[in-house]
mmCIF file with all atom_site columns, C-alpha atoms in Angstrom:
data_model
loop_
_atom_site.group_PDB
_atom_site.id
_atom_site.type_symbol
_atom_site.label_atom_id
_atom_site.label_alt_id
_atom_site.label_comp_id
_atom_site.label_asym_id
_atom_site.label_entity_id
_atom_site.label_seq_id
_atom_site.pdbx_PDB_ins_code
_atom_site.Cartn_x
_atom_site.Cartn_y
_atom_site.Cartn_z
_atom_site.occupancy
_atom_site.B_iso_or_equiv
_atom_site.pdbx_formal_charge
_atom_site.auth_seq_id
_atom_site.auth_comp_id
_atom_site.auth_asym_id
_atom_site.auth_atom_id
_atom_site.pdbx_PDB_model_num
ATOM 1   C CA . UNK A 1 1   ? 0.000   0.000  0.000  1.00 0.00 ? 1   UNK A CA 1
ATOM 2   C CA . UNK A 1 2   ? 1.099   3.323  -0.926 1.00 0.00 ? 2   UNK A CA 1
ATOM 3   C CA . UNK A 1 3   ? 2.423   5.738  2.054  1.00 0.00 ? 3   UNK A CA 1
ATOM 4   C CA . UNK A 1 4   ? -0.833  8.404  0.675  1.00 0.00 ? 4   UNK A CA 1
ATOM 5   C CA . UNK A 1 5   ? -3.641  6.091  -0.264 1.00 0.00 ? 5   UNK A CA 1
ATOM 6   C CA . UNK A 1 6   ? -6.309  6.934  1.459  1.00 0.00 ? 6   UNK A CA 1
ATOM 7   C CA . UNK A 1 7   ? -7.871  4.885  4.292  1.00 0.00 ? 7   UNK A CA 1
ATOM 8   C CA . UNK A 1 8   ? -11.453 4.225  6.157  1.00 0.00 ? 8   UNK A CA 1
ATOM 9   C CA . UNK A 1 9   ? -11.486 5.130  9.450  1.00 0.00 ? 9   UNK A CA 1
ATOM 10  C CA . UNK A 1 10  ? -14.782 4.820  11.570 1.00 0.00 ? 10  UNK A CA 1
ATOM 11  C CA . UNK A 1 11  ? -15.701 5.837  14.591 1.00 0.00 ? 11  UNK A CA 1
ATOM 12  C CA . UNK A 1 12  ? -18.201 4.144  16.327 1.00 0.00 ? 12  UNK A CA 1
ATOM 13  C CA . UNK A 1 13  ? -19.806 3.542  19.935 1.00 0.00 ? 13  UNK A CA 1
ATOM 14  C CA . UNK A 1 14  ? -21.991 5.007  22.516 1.00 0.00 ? 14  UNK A CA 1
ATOM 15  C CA . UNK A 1 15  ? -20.046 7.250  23.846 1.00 0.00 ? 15  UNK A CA 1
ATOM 16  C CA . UNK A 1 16  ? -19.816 10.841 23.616 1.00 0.00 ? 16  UNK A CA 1
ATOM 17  C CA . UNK A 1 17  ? -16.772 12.030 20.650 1.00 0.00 ? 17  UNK A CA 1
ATOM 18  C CA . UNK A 1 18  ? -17.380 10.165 17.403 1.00 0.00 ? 18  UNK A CA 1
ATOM 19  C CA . UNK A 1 19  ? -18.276 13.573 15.605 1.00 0.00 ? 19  UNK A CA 1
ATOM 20  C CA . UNK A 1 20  ? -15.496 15.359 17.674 1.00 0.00 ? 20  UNK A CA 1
ATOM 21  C CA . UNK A 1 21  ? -12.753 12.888 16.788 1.00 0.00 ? 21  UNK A CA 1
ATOM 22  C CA . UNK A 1 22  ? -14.304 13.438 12.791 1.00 0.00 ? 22  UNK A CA 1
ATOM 23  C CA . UNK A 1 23  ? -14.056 17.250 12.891 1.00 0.00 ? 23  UNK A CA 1
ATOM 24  C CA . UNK A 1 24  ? -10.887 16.672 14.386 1.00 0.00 ? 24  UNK A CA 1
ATOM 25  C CA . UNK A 1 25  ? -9.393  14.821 11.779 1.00 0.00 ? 25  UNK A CA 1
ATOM 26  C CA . UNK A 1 26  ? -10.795 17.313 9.349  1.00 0.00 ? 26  UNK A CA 1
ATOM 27  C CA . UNK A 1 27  ? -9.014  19.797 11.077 1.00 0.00 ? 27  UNK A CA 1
ATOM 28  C CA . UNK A 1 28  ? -6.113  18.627 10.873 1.00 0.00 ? 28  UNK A CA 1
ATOM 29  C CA . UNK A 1 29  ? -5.639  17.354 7.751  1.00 0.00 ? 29  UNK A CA 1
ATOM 30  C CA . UNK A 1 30  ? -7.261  21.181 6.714  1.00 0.00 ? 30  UNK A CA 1
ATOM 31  C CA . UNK A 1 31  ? -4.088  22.607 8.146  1.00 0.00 ? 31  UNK A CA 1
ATOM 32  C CA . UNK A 1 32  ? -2.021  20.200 5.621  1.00 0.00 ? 32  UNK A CA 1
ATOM 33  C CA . UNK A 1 33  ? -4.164  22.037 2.756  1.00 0.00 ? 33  UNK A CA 1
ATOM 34  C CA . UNK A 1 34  ? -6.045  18.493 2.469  1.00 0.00 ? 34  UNK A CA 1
ATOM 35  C CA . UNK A 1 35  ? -9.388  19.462 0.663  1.00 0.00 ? 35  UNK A CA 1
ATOM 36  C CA . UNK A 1 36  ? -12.382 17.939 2.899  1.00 0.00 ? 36  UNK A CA 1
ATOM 37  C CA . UNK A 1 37  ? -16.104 17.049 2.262  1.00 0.00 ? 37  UNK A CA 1
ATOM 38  C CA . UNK A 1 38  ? -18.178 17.013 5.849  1.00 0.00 ? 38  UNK A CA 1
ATOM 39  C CA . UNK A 1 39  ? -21.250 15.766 5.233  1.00 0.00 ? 39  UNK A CA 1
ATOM 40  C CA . UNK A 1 40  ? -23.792 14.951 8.072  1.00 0.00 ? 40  UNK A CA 1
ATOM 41  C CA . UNK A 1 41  ? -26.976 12.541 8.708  1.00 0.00 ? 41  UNK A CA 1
ATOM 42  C CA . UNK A 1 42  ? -29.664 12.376 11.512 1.00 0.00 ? 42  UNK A CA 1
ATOM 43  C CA . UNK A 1 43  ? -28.015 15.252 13.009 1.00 0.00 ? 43  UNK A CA 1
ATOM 44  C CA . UNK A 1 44  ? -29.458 19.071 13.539 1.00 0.00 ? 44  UNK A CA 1
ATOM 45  C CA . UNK A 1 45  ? -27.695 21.703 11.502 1.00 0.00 ? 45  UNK A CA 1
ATOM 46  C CA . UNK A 1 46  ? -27.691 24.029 14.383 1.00 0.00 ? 46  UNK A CA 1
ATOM 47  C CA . UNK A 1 47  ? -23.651 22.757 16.189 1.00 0.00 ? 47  UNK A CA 1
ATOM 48  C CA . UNK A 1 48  ? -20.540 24.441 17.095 1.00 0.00 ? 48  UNK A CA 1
ATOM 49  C CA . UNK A 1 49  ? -18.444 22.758 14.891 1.00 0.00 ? 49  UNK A CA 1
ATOM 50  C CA . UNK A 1 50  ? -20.198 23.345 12.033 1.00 0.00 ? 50  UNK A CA 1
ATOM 51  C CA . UNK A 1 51  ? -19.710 27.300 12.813 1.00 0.00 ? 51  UNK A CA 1
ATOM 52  C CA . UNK A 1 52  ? -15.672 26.645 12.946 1.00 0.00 ? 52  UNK A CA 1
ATOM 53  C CA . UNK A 1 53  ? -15.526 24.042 9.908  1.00 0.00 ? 53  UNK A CA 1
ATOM 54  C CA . UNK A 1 54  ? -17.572 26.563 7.779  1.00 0.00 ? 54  UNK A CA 1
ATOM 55  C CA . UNK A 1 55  ? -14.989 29.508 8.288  1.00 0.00 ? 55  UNK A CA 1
ATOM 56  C CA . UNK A 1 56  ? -12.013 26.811 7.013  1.00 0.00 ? 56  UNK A CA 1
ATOM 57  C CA . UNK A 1 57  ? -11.408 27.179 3.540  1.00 0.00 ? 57  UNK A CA 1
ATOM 58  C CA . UNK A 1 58  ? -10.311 23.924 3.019  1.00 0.00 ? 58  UNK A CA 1
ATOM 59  C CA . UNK A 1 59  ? -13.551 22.197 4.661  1.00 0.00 ? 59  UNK A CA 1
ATOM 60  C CA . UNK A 1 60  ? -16.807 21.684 2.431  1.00 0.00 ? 60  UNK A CA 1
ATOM 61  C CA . UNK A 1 61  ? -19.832 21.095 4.890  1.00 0.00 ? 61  UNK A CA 1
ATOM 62  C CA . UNK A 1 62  ? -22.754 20.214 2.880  1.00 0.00 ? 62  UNK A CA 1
ATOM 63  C CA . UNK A 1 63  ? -25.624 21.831 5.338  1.00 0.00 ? 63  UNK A CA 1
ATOM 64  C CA . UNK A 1 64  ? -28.978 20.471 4.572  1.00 0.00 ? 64  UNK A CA 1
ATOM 65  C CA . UNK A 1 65  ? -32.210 23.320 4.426  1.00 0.00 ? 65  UNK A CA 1
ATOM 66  C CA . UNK A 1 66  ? -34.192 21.305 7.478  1.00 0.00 ? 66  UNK A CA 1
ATOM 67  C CA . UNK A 1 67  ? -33.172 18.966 10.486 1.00 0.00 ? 67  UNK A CA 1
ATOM 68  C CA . UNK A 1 68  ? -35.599 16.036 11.437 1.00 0.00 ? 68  UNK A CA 1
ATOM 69  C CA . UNK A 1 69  ? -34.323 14.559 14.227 1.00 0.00 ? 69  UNK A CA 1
ATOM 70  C CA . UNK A 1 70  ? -33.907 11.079 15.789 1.00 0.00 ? 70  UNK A CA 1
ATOM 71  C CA . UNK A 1 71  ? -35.878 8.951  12.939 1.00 0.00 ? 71  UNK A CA 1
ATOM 72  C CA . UNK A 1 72  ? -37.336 6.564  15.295 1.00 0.00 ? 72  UNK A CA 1
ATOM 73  C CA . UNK A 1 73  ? -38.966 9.831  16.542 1.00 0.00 ? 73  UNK A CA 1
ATOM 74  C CA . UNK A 1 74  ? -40.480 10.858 12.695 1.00 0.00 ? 74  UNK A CA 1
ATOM 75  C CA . UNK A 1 75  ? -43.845 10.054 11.721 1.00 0.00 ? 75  UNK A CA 1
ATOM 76  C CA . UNK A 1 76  ? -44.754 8.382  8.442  1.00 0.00 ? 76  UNK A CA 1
ATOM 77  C CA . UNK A 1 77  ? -44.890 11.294 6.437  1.00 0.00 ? 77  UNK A CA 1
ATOM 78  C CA . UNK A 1 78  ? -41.771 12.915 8.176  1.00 0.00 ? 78  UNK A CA 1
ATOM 79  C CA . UNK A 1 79  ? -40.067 9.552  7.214  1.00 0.00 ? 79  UNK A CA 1
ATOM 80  C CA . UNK A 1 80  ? -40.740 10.038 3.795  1.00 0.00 ? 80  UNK A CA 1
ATOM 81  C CA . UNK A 1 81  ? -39.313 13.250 3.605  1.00 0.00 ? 81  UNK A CA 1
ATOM 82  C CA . UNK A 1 82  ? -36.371 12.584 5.086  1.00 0.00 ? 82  UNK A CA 1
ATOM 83  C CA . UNK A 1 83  ? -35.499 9.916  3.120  1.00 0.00 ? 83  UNK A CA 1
ATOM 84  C CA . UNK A 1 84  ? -35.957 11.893 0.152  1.00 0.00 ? 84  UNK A CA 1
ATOM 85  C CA . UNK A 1 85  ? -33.710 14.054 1.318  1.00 0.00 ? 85  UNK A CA 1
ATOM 86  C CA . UNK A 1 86  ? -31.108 11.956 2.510  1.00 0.00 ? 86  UNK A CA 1
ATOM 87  C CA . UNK A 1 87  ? -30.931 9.957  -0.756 1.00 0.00 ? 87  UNK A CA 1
ATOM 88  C CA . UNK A 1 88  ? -30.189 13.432 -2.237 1.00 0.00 ? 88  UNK A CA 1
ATOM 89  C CA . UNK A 1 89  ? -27.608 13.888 0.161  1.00 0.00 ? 89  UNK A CA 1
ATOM 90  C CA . UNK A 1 90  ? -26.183 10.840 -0.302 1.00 0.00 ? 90  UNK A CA 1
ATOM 91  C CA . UNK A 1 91  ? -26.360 11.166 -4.323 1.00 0.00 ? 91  UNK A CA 1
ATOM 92  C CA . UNK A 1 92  ? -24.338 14.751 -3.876 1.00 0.00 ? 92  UNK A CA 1
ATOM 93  C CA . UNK A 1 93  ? -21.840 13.173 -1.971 1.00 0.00 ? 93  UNK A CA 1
ATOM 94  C CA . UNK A 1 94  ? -21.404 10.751 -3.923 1.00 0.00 ? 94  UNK A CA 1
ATOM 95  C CA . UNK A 1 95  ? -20.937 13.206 -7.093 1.00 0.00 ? 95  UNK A CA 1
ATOM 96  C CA . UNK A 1 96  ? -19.156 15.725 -5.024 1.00 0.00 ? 96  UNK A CA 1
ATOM 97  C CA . UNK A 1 97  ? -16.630 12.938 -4.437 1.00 0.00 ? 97  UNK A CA 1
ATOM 98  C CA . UNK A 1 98  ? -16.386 11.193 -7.823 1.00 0.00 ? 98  UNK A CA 1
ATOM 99  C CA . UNK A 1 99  ? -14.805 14.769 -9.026 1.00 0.00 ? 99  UNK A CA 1
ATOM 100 C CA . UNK A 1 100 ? -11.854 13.978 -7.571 1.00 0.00 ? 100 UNK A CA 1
ATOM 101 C CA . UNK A 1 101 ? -11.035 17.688 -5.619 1.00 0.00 ? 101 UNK A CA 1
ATOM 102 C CA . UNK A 1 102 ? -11.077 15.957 -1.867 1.00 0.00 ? 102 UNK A CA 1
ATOM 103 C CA . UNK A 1 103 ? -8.303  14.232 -0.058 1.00 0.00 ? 103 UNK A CA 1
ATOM 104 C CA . UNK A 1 104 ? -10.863 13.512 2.921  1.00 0.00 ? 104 UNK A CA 1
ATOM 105 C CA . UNK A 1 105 ? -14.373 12.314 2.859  1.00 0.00 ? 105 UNK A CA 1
ATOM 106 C CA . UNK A 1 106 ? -16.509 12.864 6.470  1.00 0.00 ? 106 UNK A CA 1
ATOM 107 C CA . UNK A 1 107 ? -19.412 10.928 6.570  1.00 0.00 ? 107 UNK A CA 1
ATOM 108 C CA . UNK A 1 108 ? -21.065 11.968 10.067 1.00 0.00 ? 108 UNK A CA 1
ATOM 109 C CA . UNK A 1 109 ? -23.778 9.658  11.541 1.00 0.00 ? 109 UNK A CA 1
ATOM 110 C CA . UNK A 1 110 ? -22.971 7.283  8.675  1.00 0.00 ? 110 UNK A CA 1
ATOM 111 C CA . UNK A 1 111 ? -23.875 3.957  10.702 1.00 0.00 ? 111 UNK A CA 1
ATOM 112 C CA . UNK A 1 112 ? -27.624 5.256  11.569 1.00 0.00 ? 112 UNK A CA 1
ATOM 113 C CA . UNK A 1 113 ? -28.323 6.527  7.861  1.00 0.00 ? 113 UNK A CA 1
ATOM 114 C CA . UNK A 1 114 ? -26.959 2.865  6.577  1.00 0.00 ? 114 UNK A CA 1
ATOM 115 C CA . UNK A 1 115 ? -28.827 1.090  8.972  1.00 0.00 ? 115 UNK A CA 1
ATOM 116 C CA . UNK A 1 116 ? -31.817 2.733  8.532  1.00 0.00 ? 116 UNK A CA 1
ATOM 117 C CA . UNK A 1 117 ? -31.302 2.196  4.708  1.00 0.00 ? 117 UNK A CA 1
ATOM 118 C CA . UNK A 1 118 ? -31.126 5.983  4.312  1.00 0.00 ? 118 UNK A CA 1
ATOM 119 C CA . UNK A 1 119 ? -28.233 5.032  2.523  1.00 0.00 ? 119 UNK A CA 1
ATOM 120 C CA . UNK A 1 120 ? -28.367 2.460  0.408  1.00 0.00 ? 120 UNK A CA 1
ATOM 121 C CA . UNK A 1 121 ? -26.108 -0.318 1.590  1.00 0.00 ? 121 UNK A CA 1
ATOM 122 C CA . UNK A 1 122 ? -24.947 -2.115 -0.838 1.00 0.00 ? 122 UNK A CA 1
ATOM 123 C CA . UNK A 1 123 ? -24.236 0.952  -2.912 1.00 0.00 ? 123 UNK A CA 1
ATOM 124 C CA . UNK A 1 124 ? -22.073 2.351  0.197  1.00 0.00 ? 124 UNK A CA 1
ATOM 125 C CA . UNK A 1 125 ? -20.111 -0.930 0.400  1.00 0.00 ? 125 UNK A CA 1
ATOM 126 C CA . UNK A 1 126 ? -19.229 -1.051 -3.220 1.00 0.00 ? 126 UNK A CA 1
ATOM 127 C CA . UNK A 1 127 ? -18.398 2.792  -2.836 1.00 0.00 ? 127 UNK A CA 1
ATOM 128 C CA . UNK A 1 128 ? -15.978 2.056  0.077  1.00 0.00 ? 128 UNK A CA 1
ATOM 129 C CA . UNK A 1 129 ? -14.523 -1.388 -1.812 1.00 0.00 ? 129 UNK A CA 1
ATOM 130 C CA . UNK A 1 130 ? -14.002 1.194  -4.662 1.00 0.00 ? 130 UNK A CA 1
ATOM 131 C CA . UNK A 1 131 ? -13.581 4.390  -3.912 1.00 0.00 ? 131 UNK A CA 1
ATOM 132 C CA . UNK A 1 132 ? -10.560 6.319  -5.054 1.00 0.00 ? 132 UNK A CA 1
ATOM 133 C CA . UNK A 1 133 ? -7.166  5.283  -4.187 1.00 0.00 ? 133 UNK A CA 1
ATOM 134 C CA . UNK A 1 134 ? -6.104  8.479  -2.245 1.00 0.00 ? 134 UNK A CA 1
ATOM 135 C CA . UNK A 1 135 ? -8.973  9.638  -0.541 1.00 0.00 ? 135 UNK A CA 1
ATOM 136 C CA . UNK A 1 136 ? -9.333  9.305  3.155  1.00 0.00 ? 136 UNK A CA 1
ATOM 137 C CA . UNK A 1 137 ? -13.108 7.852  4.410  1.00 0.00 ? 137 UNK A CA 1
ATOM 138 C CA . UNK A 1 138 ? -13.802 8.739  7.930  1.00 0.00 ? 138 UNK A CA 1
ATOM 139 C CA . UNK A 1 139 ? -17.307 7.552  8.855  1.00 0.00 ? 139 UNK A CA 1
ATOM 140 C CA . UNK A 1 140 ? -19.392 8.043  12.383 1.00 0.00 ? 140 UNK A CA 1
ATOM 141 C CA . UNK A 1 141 ? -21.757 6.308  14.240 1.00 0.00 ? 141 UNK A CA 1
ATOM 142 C CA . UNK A 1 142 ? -22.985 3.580  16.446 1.00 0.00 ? 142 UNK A CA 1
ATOM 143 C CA . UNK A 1 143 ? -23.711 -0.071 15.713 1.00 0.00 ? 143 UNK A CA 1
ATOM 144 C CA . UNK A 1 144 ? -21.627 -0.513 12.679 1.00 0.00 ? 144 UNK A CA 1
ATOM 145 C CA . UNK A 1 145 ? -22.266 -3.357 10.318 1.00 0.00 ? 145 UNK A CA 1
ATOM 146 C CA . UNK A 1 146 ? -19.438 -6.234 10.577 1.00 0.00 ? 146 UNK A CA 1
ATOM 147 C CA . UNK A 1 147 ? -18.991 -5.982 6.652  1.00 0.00 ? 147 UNK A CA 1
ATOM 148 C CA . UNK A 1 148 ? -18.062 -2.070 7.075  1.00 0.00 ? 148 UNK A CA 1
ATOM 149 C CA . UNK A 1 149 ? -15.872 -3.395 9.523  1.00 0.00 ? 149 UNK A CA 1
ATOM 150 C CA . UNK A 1 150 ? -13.695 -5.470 7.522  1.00 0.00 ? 150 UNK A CA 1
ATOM 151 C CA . UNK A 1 151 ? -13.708 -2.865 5.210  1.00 0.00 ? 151 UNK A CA 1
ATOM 152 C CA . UNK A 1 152 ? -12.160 -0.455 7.233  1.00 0.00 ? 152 UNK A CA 1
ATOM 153 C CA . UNK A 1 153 ? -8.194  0.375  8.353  1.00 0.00 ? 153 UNK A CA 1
ATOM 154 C CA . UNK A 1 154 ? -9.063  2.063  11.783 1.00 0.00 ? 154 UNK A CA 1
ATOM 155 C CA . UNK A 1 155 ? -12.020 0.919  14.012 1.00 0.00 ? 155 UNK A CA 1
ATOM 156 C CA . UNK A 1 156 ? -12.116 3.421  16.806 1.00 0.00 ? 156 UNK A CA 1
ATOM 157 C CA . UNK A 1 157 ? -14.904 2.769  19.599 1.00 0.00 ? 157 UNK A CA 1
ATOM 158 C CA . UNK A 1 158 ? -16.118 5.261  21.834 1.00 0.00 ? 158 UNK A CA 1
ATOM 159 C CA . UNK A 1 159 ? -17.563 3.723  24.594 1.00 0.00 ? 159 UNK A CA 1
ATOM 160 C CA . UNK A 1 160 ? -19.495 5.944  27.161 1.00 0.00 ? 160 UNK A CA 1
ATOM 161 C CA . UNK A 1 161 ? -18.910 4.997  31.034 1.00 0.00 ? 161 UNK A CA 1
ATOM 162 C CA . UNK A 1 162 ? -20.936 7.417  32.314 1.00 0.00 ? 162 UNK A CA 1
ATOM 163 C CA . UNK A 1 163 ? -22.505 10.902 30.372 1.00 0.00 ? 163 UNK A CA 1
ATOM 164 C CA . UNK A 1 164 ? -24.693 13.927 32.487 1.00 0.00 ? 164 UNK A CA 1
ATOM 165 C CA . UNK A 1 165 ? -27.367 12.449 30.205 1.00 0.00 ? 165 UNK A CA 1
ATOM 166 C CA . UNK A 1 166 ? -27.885 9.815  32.363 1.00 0.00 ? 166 UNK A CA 1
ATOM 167 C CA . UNK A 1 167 ? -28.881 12.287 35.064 1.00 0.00 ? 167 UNK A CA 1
ATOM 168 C CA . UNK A 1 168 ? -30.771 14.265 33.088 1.00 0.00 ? 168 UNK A CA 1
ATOM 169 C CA . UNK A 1 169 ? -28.943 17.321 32.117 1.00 0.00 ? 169 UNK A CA 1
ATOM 170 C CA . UNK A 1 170 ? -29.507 17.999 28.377 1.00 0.00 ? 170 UNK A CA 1
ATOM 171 C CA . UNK A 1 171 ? -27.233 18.600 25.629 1.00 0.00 ? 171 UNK A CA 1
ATOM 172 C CA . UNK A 1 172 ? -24.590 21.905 26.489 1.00 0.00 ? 172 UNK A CA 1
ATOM 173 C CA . UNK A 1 173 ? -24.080 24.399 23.834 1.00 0.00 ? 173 UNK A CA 1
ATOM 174 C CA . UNK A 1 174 ? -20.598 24.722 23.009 1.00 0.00 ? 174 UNK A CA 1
ATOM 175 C CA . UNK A 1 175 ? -20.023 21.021 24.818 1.00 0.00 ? 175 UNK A CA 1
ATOM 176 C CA . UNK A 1 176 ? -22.671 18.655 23.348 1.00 0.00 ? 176 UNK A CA 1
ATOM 177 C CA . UNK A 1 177 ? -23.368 20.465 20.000 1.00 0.00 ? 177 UNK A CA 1
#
């Protein structure tokens, strides 16, 4: 394997991190003048992050126009919807991508769109068999499938020991989002 083919990375887990350790990565590889798409499932638009990673030149976050929120939460309509919308996501990623300007691909909250088939599965896995040589896939989540697994170079879980959550303080601007 060549020292700058790119590698899958995912980060997976309960624990609290997975999109930290992503935006992280992004980060740094920004300050290398690596080019990076951030693209972002199941997750509201409204996060700290996303403020800092849209004032980097380097970093591409593709914001979507409306959140929905935890799926199992959506009603049938609001499921609809948001698969429509995620399968457009998913196609412009995809496109984005196949141009050939970015060194990194982010996929956040990749393991709950794939396992809800937001993503279509076998489409992703041929995608990560074959995507191109140099770029670097980091993908997010919880509950990833064994085949992504195999697929991937780093398997990183975060596993949460105890979280505030648990004691019912919400999410913490500027700590949780």
């Amino acid at each position: 394997m060549f020292m700058d083919s790119g590698l899958i990375h995912i980060y997976c887990g309960d624990g609290k991190g997975k999109t930290s350790a992503a935006a992280g990565l992004a980060v740094r590889a920004a300050g290398w003048g690596k080019r990076i798409l951030f693209t972002r499932f199941l997750k509201n638009e409204n996060s700290g992050e996303l403020k800092v990673l849209d004032k980097i030149p380097e970093i591409e976050v593709l914001h979507l126009e409306k959140s929905y929120g935890f799926y199992s939460s959506l009603n049938a309509e609001e499921k609809k919807e948001a698969e429509e919308t995620y399968r457009k996501l998913w196609e412009k990623t995809m496109q984005l991508i196949s141009g050939g300007s970015y060194d990194v691909l982010v996929v956040d909250e990749f393991m709950a769109a794939y396992n809800y088939g937001l993503i279509p599965q076998e489409e992703a896995l041929y995608f990560l068999k074959e995507k191109p040589e140099g770029l670097e896939v980091v993908l997010t989540g919880r509950d990833p499938d064994p085949r992504l697994v195999e697929l991937a170079d780093y398997v990183s879980e975060i596993r949460r020991i105890r979280h505030p959550f648990d004691r019912g303080v919400q999410a913490r601007k500027g700590i949780e989002y």
